[in-house]
Tab-separated table of C-alpha atoms and ligand atoms in Angstrom:
chain	number	residue	atom	x	y	z
A	90	MET	CA	149.243	88.941	89.870
A	91	SER	CA	149.709	89.137	86.068
A	92	THR	CA	153.099	90.355	84.799
A	93	SER	CA	152.308	90.705	81.064
A	94	ALA	CA	153.257	94.039	79.485
A	95	PRO	CA	150.390	96.561	79.387
A	96	ARG	CA	148.944	97.576	75.974
A	97	ASP	CA	148.145	101.249	75.492
A	98	ASP	CA	144.865	100.762	73.620
A	99	VAL	CA	143.362	98.580	76.326
A	100	LEU	CA	141.612	100.007	79.372
A	101	ASP	CA	142.690	98.721	82.753
A	102	CYS	CA	139.027	98.507	83.674
A	103	LEU	CA	135.676	99.252	82.089
A	104	VAL	CA	132.896	100.103	84.534
A	105	ILE	CA	129.379	99.542	83.198
A	106	GLY	CA	126.797	101.609	85.099
A	107	ALA	CA	127.089	105.034	86.732
A	108	GLY	CA	124.957	104.700	89.818
A	109	PRO	CA	126.503	104.963	93.298
A	110	ALA	CA	128.318	101.634	92.812
A	111	GLY	CA	129.903	102.260	89.417
A	112	LEU	CA	130.897	105.868	90.111
A	113	THR	CA	132.518	104.947	93.415
A	114	ALA	CA	134.471	102.103	91.814
A	115	ALA	CA	135.645	104.415	89.027
A	116	THR	CA	136.812	107.052	91.521
A	117	TYR	CA	138.830	104.458	93.431
A	118	LEU	CA	140.390	103.107	90.225
A	119	ALA	CA	141.306	106.576	88.945
A	120	ARG	CA	142.928	107.284	92.301
A	121	TYR	CA	144.927	104.058	91.879
A	122	ARG	CA	146.091	105.731	88.641
A	123	ARG	CA	144.319	103.193	86.455
A	124	LYS	CA	142.909	103.819	83.000
A	125	VAL	CA	139.179	103.554	83.508
A	126	VAL	CA	136.064	104.483	81.531
A	127	VAL	CA	132.461	104.418	82.775
A	128	ILE	CA	129.588	103.664	80.408
A	129	ASP	CA	126.102	104.555	81.545
A	130	GLY	CA	122.531	104.143	80.351
A	131	GLY	CA	121.332	106.969	82.648
A	132	ARG	CA	118.651	105.043	84.572
A	133	SER	CA	120.059	104.833	88.101
A	134	ARG	CA	117.413	103.812	90.634
A	135	ALA	CA	118.858	106.494	92.874
A	136	ARG	CA	117.349	109.203	90.631
A	137	TRP	CA	113.950	108.236	92.070
A	138	ILE	CA	114.877	108.851	95.703
A	139	PRO	CA	112.889	111.896	96.862
A	140	ALA	CA	115.084	112.180	99.972
A	141	SER	CA	117.241	109.525	101.558
A	142	HIS	CA	117.634	109.713	105.318
A	143	ASN	CA	119.781	106.623	105.838
A	144	CYS	CA	122.632	107.594	103.567
A	145	PRO	CA	125.806	107.864	105.702
A	146	GLY	CA	127.123	111.414	105.987
A	147	PHE	CA	123.832	113.175	105.218
A	148	PRO	CA	122.175	113.692	108.609
A	149	PHE	CA	119.442	115.921	107.180
A	150	GLY	CA	118.718	113.767	104.131
A	151	VAL	CA	119.738	113.998	100.498
A	152	ALA	CA	117.793	113.710	97.247
A	153	GLY	CA	118.857	110.968	94.858
A	154	ASP	CA	119.611	113.419	92.044
A	155	GLU	CA	121.884	115.475	94.261
A	156	LEU	CA	123.647	112.371	95.481
A	157	LEU	CA	124.283	111.193	91.917
A	158	GLN	CA	125.650	114.619	91.005
A	159	ARG	CA	128.054	114.414	93.925
A	160	PHE	CA	129.258	110.925	92.939
A	161	ARG	CA	129.740	112.194	89.366
A	162	ALA	CA	131.587	115.310	90.507
A	163	GLN	CA	133.947	113.139	92.535
A	164	ALA	CA	134.694	110.847	89.549
A	165	ASP	CA	135.094	113.955	87.392
A	166	GLU	CA	137.621	115.382	89.852
A	167	PHE	CA	139.908	112.455	88.911
A	168	ALA	CA	139.193	112.828	85.173
A	169	VAL	CA	137.094	109.686	84.723
A	170	PRO	CA	135.353	109.728	81.312
A	171	ILE	CA	131.642	108.883	81.605
A	172	VAL	CA	130.126	107.867	78.268
A	173	PRO	CA	126.313	108.039	77.987
A	174	THR	CA	125.248	104.923	76.100
A	175	ARG	CA	124.083	101.371	76.702
A	176	ILE	CA	126.326	98.344	76.359
A	177	ASP	CA	124.619	95.581	74.348
A	178	THR	CA	127.389	93.016	74.134
A	179	LEU	CA	130.209	91.847	76.342
A	180	THR	CA	132.543	89.195	74.978
A	181	ARG	CA	136.029	87.807	75.592
A	182	GLU	CA	138.757	88.245	73.020
A	183	GLY	CA	142.098	86.796	73.910
A	184	GLY	CA	142.628	87.715	77.540
A	185	ASP	CA	140.544	90.916	77.275
A	186	PHE	CA	136.883	91.864	77.513
A	187	VAL	CA	135.256	93.711	74.614
A	188	ALA	CA	132.079	95.689	75.255
A	189	GLY	CA	129.999	97.218	72.473
A	190	ASP	CA	126.992	99.503	72.053
A	191	GLY	CA	126.369	98.621	68.391
A	192	GLN	CA	128.531	101.484	67.100
A	193	ARG	CA	131.596	101.663	69.296
A	194	SER	CA	133.556	99.156	71.322
A	195	TRP	CA	135.760	99.280	74.396
A	196	ARG	CA	138.493	96.767	75.183
A	197	ALA	CA	139.467	96.245	78.811
A	198	ARG	CA	141.528	93.882	80.921
A	199	GLN	CA	138.883	93.774	83.641
A	200	VAL	CA	135.245	94.774	83.845
A	201	ILE	CA	133.116	95.910	86.773
A	202	LEU	CA	129.412	95.472	86.185
A	203	ALA	CA	127.341	97.993	88.185
A	204	THR	CA	124.150	97.806	86.150
A	205	GLY	CA	121.607	97.597	88.969
A	206	VAL	CA	118.053	96.308	88.751
A	207	VAL	CA	114.841	97.570	87.144
A	208	ASP	CA	111.838	97.721	89.484
A	209	ARG	CA	108.531	96.181	88.429
A	210	LEU	CA	105.912	98.839	89.122
A	211	PRO	CA	102.168	98.367	89.656
A	212	GLU	CA	99.621	99.677	87.190
A	213	ILE	CA	99.060	103.195	88.425
A	214	ASP	CA	98.994	106.497	86.540
A	215	ASP	CA	102.197	108.559	86.694
A	216	ALA	CA	104.091	105.992	88.749
A	217	GLU	CA	107.263	108.104	88.687
A	218	GLN	CA	105.347	111.100	90.075
A	219	ALA	CA	103.821	108.892	92.751
A	220	ILE	CA	107.353	107.816	93.741
A	221	ALA	CA	108.563	111.421	93.770
A	222	SER	CA	105.665	112.387	96.036
A	223	GLY	CA	106.484	109.577	98.484
A	224	VAL	CA	103.070	107.895	98.084
A	225	LEU	CA	104.633	104.970	96.229
A	226	ARG	CA	107.726	103.654	97.987
A	227	LEU	CA	109.964	100.895	96.712
A	228	CYS	CA	112.252	100.079	99.608
A	229	ALA	CA	111.042	99.524	103.160
A	230	VAL	CA	114.622	99.234	104.437
A	231	CYS	CA	115.268	102.720	103.005
A	232	ASP	CA	112.230	104.628	104.173
A	233	GLY	CA	110.008	102.515	106.435
A	234	TYR	CA	110.999	104.931	109.200
A	235	GLU	CA	109.515	107.846	107.229
A	236	ALA	CA	106.200	105.937	106.989
A	237	ARG	CA	105.853	105.704	110.782
A	238	ASP	CA	102.249	105.351	111.978
A	239	GLU	CA	100.872	105.761	108.477
A	240	ALA	CA	98.244	103.574	106.839
A	241	ILE	CA	100.549	101.354	104.776
A	242	GLY	CA	99.569	99.016	101.940
A	243	VAL	CA	101.930	96.325	100.671
A	244	LEU	CA	101.102	94.930	97.222
A	245	GLY	CA	102.590	91.696	95.960
A	246	PRO	CA	102.216	87.915	95.782
A	247	GLY	CA	100.700	86.689	99.102
A	248	GLU	CA	103.789	85.296	100.869
A	249	VAL	CA	106.018	88.127	99.709
A	250	ALA	CA	103.521	90.867	100.561
A	251	LEU	CA	102.939	89.374	103.988
A	252	GLY	CA	106.668	89.062	104.667
A	253	HIS	CA	107.188	92.742	103.836
A	254	ALA	CA	104.085	93.700	105.814
A	255	GLU	CA	105.568	91.938	108.858
A	256	PHE	CA	108.770	93.918	108.387
A	257	LEU	CA	106.760	97.153	108.190
A	258	ARG	CA	104.972	96.456	111.499
A	259	THR	CA	108.128	97.854	113.104
A	260	PHE	CA	106.938	101.242	111.857
A	261	SER	CA	103.145	101.210	111.960
A	262	ARG	CA	100.161	99.400	113.489
A	263	ARG	CA	98.136	100.046	110.325
A	264	VAL	CA	99.606	97.688	107.748
A	265	THR	CA	97.575	95.881	105.067
A	266	ALA	CA	98.987	93.187	102.797
A	267	LEU	CA	97.331	93.159	99.363
A	268	ASP	CA	97.746	89.746	97.765
A	269	SER	CA	98.227	90.445	94.059
A	270	GLN	CA	97.560	86.780	93.265
A	271	ALA	CA	94.310	86.410	95.203
A	272	GLY	CA	90.850	87.642	94.277
A	273	ASP	CA	88.525	88.439	97.151
A	274	ALA	CA	89.608	85.644	99.479
A	275	PRO	CA	93.296	85.229	100.274
A	276	ASP	CA	94.572	81.838	101.361
A	277	ALA	CA	93.453	80.683	104.859
A	278	THR	CA	96.991	79.973	106.099
A	279	LEU	CA	98.070	83.444	105.076
A	280	ARG	CA	95.018	84.918	106.802
A	281	GLN	CA	95.990	83.180	110.062
A	282	ARG	CA	99.578	84.376	109.793
A	283	ALA	CA	98.439	87.924	109.036
A	284	ALA	CA	96.062	87.939	112.013
A	285	ALA	CA	98.844	86.666	114.301
A	286	GLY	CA	101.096	89.501	113.112
A	287	GLY	CA	98.471	92.231	113.536
A	288	ILE	CA	98.238	92.745	109.775
A	289	ALA	CA	95.129	93.159	107.628
A	290	LEU	CA	95.053	90.953	104.536
A	291	ARG	CA	93.035	91.618	101.403
A	292	GLY	CA	92.936	90.387	97.826
A	293	ALA	CA	94.272	92.297	94.854
A	294	PRO	CA	92.763	95.724	94.183
A	295	VAL	CA	91.209	96.103	90.734
A	296	ARG	CA	92.373	99.699	90.495
A	297	LEU	CA	95.041	101.888	92.053
A	298	ALA	CA	95.069	105.668	91.881
A	299	TRP	CA	96.932	108.316	93.796
A	300	ARG	CA	96.199	111.940	94.606
A	301	GLU	CA	96.537	114.404	97.450
A	302	GLY	CA	99.295	112.485	99.162
A	303	ALA	CA	97.543	109.126	99.289
A	304	CYS	CA	96.883	105.991	97.280
A	305	LEU	CA	93.327	104.816	96.759
A	306	ALA	CA	92.846	101.071	96.204
A	307	THR	CA	89.502	99.956	94.788
A	308	PHE	CA	88.438	96.331	95.167
A	309	ALA	CA	86.241	94.000	93.092
A	310	ASP	CA	83.340	94.304	95.597
A	311	GLY	CA	83.257	98.074	95.046
A	312	SER	CA	84.883	98.949	98.372
A	313	SER	CA	87.960	101.108	98.516
A	314	GLU	CA	90.749	101.818	100.979
A	315	ARG	CA	93.068	104.771	101.350
A	316	PHE	CA	96.756	104.262	102.082
A	317	ASP	CA	99.189	107.030	102.990
A	318	THR	CA	101.920	104.868	101.509
A	319	LEU	CA	101.890	101.922	99.132
A	320	TYR	CA	104.869	99.593	98.885
A	321	PRO	CA	104.688	97.435	95.756
A	322	VAL	CA	106.794	94.287	96.230
A	323	LEU	CA	106.452	92.937	92.720
A	324	GLY	CA	110.144	92.212	92.287
A	325	ALA	CA	112.845	93.684	90.118
A	326	ASP	CA	114.774	92.519	87.071
A	327	ALA	CA	118.501	92.227	87.683
A	328	GLN	CA	120.465	93.740	84.802
A	329	SER	CA	122.813	90.761	84.658
A	330	ALA	CA	122.347	89.668	81.015
A	331	LEU	CA	125.823	90.842	79.944
A	332	ALA	CA	127.431	88.672	82.615
A	333	GLN	CA	125.087	85.764	82.009
A	334	ALA	CA	126.130	85.751	78.349
A	335	LEU	CA	129.616	84.970	79.673
A	336	HIS	CA	128.081	82.209	81.860
A	337	ALA	CA	128.522	84.032	85.167
A	338	ALA	CA	126.681	82.336	88.029
A	339	VAL	CA	123.443	83.937	89.242
A	340	ASP	CA	120.969	83.208	92.021
A	341	GLU	CA	117.350	82.155	91.412
A	342	GLY	CA	116.361	85.832	90.931
A	343	GLY	CA	119.032	86.445	88.261
A	344	GLU	CA	121.287	88.468	90.594
A	345	LEU	CA	124.990	87.796	90.291
A	346	ARG	CA	126.897	85.619	92.713
A	347	VAL	CA	130.291	86.992	93.714
A	348	ASP	CA	133.205	86.049	95.967
A	349	SER	CA	134.515	88.148	98.857
A	350	SER	CA	136.330	90.512	96.470
A	351	MET	CA	133.152	90.935	94.331
A	352	GLN	CA	134.473	88.803	91.465
A	353	THR	CA	131.828	86.803	89.605
A	354	SER	CA	132.429	83.200	88.572
A	355	VAL	CA	134.063	84.650	85.395
A	356	PRO	CA	137.694	85.626	86.179
A	357	GLY	CA	138.238	89.352	85.685
A	358	LEU	CA	134.520	90.161	85.692
A	359	TYR	CA	133.411	91.872	88.896
A	360	ALA	CA	129.900	92.901	89.943
A	361	ILE	CA	128.763	95.419	92.549
A	362	GLY	CA	125.617	97.131	93.812
A	363	ASP	CA	122.025	96.067	93.260
A	364	VAL	CA	122.879	93.649	90.423
A	365	VAL	CA	124.604	91.483	93.040
A	366	SER	CA	122.693	89.088	95.239
A	367	GLY	CA	122.181	90.843	98.601
A	368	LEU	CA	120.811	93.980	100.257
A	369	ASN	CA	120.017	96.757	97.756
A	370	GLN	CA	121.339	99.839	99.531
A	371	ILE	CA	123.629	102.726	98.640
A	372	SER	CA	125.940	102.020	101.578
A	373	VAL	CA	126.284	98.389	100.437
A	374	ALA	CA	126.877	99.446	96.822
A	375	VAL	CA	129.705	101.837	97.700
A	376	GLY	CA	131.319	99.331	100.080
A	377	GLN	CA	131.253	96.690	97.356
A	378	ALA	CA	132.710	99.246	94.939
A	379	ALA	CA	135.700	99.831	97.232
A	380	LEU	CA	136.306	96.078	97.498
A	381	ALA	CA	136.016	95.447	93.752
A	382	ALA	CA	138.134	98.410	92.677
A	383	THR	CA	140.912	97.455	95.086
A	384	ALA	CA	140.811	93.824	93.941
A	385	VAL	CA	140.954	94.924	90.295
A	386	HIS	CA	143.939	97.182	91.022
A	387	ARG	CA	145.809	94.359	92.753
A	388	GLN	CA	145.005	91.965	89.907
A	389	LEU	CA	146.352	94.303	87.206
A	390	PRO	CA	150.062	94.550	86.321
A	391	PRO	CA	151.834	96.852	88.827
A	392	ASN	CA	151.932	100.559	87.877
A	393	PRO	CA	154.858	101.965	89.882
A	394	ARG	CA	155.382	105.740	89.788
B	677	LIG	C1	112.410	105.032	95.256
B	677	LIG	C2	113.715	104.503	95.779
B	677	LIG	C3	114.195	104.965	96.996
B	677	LIG	C4	115.405	104.471	97.496
B	677	LIG	N1	115.871	104.983	98.673
B	677	LIG	C5	117.055	104.576	99.146
B	677	LIG	C6	117.572	105.099	100.369
B	677	LIG	O1	116.972	105.960	100.999
B	677	LIG	N2	118.740	104.594	100.822
B	677	LIG	C7	119.450	103.629	100.142
B	677	LIG	O2	120.520	103.212	100.610
B	677	LIG	N3	118.984	103.139	98.974
B	677	LIG	C8	117.821	103.586	98.460
B	677	LIG	N4	117.345	103.056	97.290
B	677	LIG	C9	118.140	102.020	96.604
B	677	LIG	C10	119.290	102.649	95.815
B	677	LIG	O3	118.771	103.567	94.869
B	677	LIG	C11	120.070	101.551	95.117
B	677	LIG	O4	120.514	100.603	96.072
B	677	LIG	C12	121.288	102.128	94.390
B	677	LIG	O5	120.901	103.083	93.423
B	677	LIG	C13	122.068	100.997	93.725
B	677	LIG	O6	123.149	101.540	93.026
B	677	LIG	P1	123.760	100.799	91.762
B	677	LIG	O7	124.902	101.659	91.351
B	677	LIG	O8	123.997	99.367	92.051
B	677	LIG	O9	122.606	100.796	90.647
B	677	LIG	P2	121.853	102.021	89.986
B	677	LIG	O10	121.937	103.218	90.843
B	677	LIG	O11	120.492	101.537	89.607
B	677	LIG	O12	122.692	102.318	88.653
B	677	LIG	C14	122.796	101.386	87.621
B	677	LIG	C15	123.195	102.135	86.349
B	677	LIG	O13	123.589	101.177	85.354
B	677	LIG	C16	123.070	101.595	84.097
B	677	LIG	N5	123.009	100.432	83.207
B	677	LIG	C17	122.269	99.313	83.334
B	677	LIG	N6	122.507	98.481	82.297
B	677	LIG	C18	123.404	99.113	81.499
B	677	LIG	C19	124.039	98.769	80.260
B	677	LIG	N7	123.796	97.605	79.645
B	677	LIG	N8	124.891	99.668	79.710
B	677	LIG	C20	125.164	100.859	80.319
B	677	LIG	N9	124.592	101.226	81.500
B	677	LIG	C21	123.734	100.356	82.074
B	677	LIG	C22	121.698	102.145	84.451
B	677	LIG	O14	121.194	102.955	83.396
B	677	LIG	C23	122.028	102.921	85.735
B	677	LIG	O15	122.412	104.250	85.441
B	677	LIG	C24	116.145	103.507	96.763
B	677	LIG	C25	115.653	103.048	95.533
B	677	LIG	C26	114.457	103.536	95.042
B	677	LIG	C27	113.955	103.036	93.706
């Protein structure tokens, strides 16, 4: 534990990102009586959740927007400032971190990165509306249960699409993997595996459209197929560039590697939520936030009353 004298102009901790992870971490830190600021670009993935039914404490479901408002209200209750802007640079100066948005800068002893991921969406008109309507779903762990017995399409590179399709067989007998990398004839090995798993396998559709609660996929041969739900599994871009600029270790997908207290390979730089390698879920994000915030508090100079 550091014993150097605290400086007034330096934050105890800067939290970058105000999704479930960042807001929870900030609430914990404020309740540890630490000087904390949250900076947020306003693009939480949670804003897209039409209704979550696996979020602990909400037995009848909760919309993502409402959930975010509740997390914000809780941080607000402990007077956490939330600044709406995007951090472009994160550097080290002396023992501190300095984060900047091009106009302002924030200096902090420790940083928690809660910047999430950005989903890669398929080419379909009004993708955000399709997500809001529940036709396009981005997380089978989250809402596979809600797609029970539906006609489900899973669009992505062959292996990945098939893997997700196998997962979705828990919920429906009518699952089709759409290999985004194959034309009309998907790979023979994949076809065998699909058949063994009770999954239909097709090549990439040439066009996707959605209306009246369903997604219509049109194929190169002129045929089309209607899906009640389409899960694109085209990947997501981890928002880890700020940490990578400080040489923090990442996995092959660019998500940050952390230790058991959520510290990255850069001392004093913590990462939580979707930007971290692991399961992208709200319950995971808030658990990681509790771990990181408590580790940060213990790492800072003591603040006795
Ligand atoms: C359609 C959909 C449905 C889902 N349903 C569920 C569900 O039912 N249950 C469940 O558990 N999970 C669900 N999820 C997943 C859940 O939304 C995420 O796991 C959760 O939002 C992750 O929280 P986070 O705080 O890590 O990241 P996010 O909520 O994505 O927040 C990250 C924040 O960081 C900000 N940011 C990024 N870079 C910067 C920067 N440089 N400077 C400043 N700010 C920055 C972003 O703008 C954003 O506001 C769903 C996701 C989607 C897309």
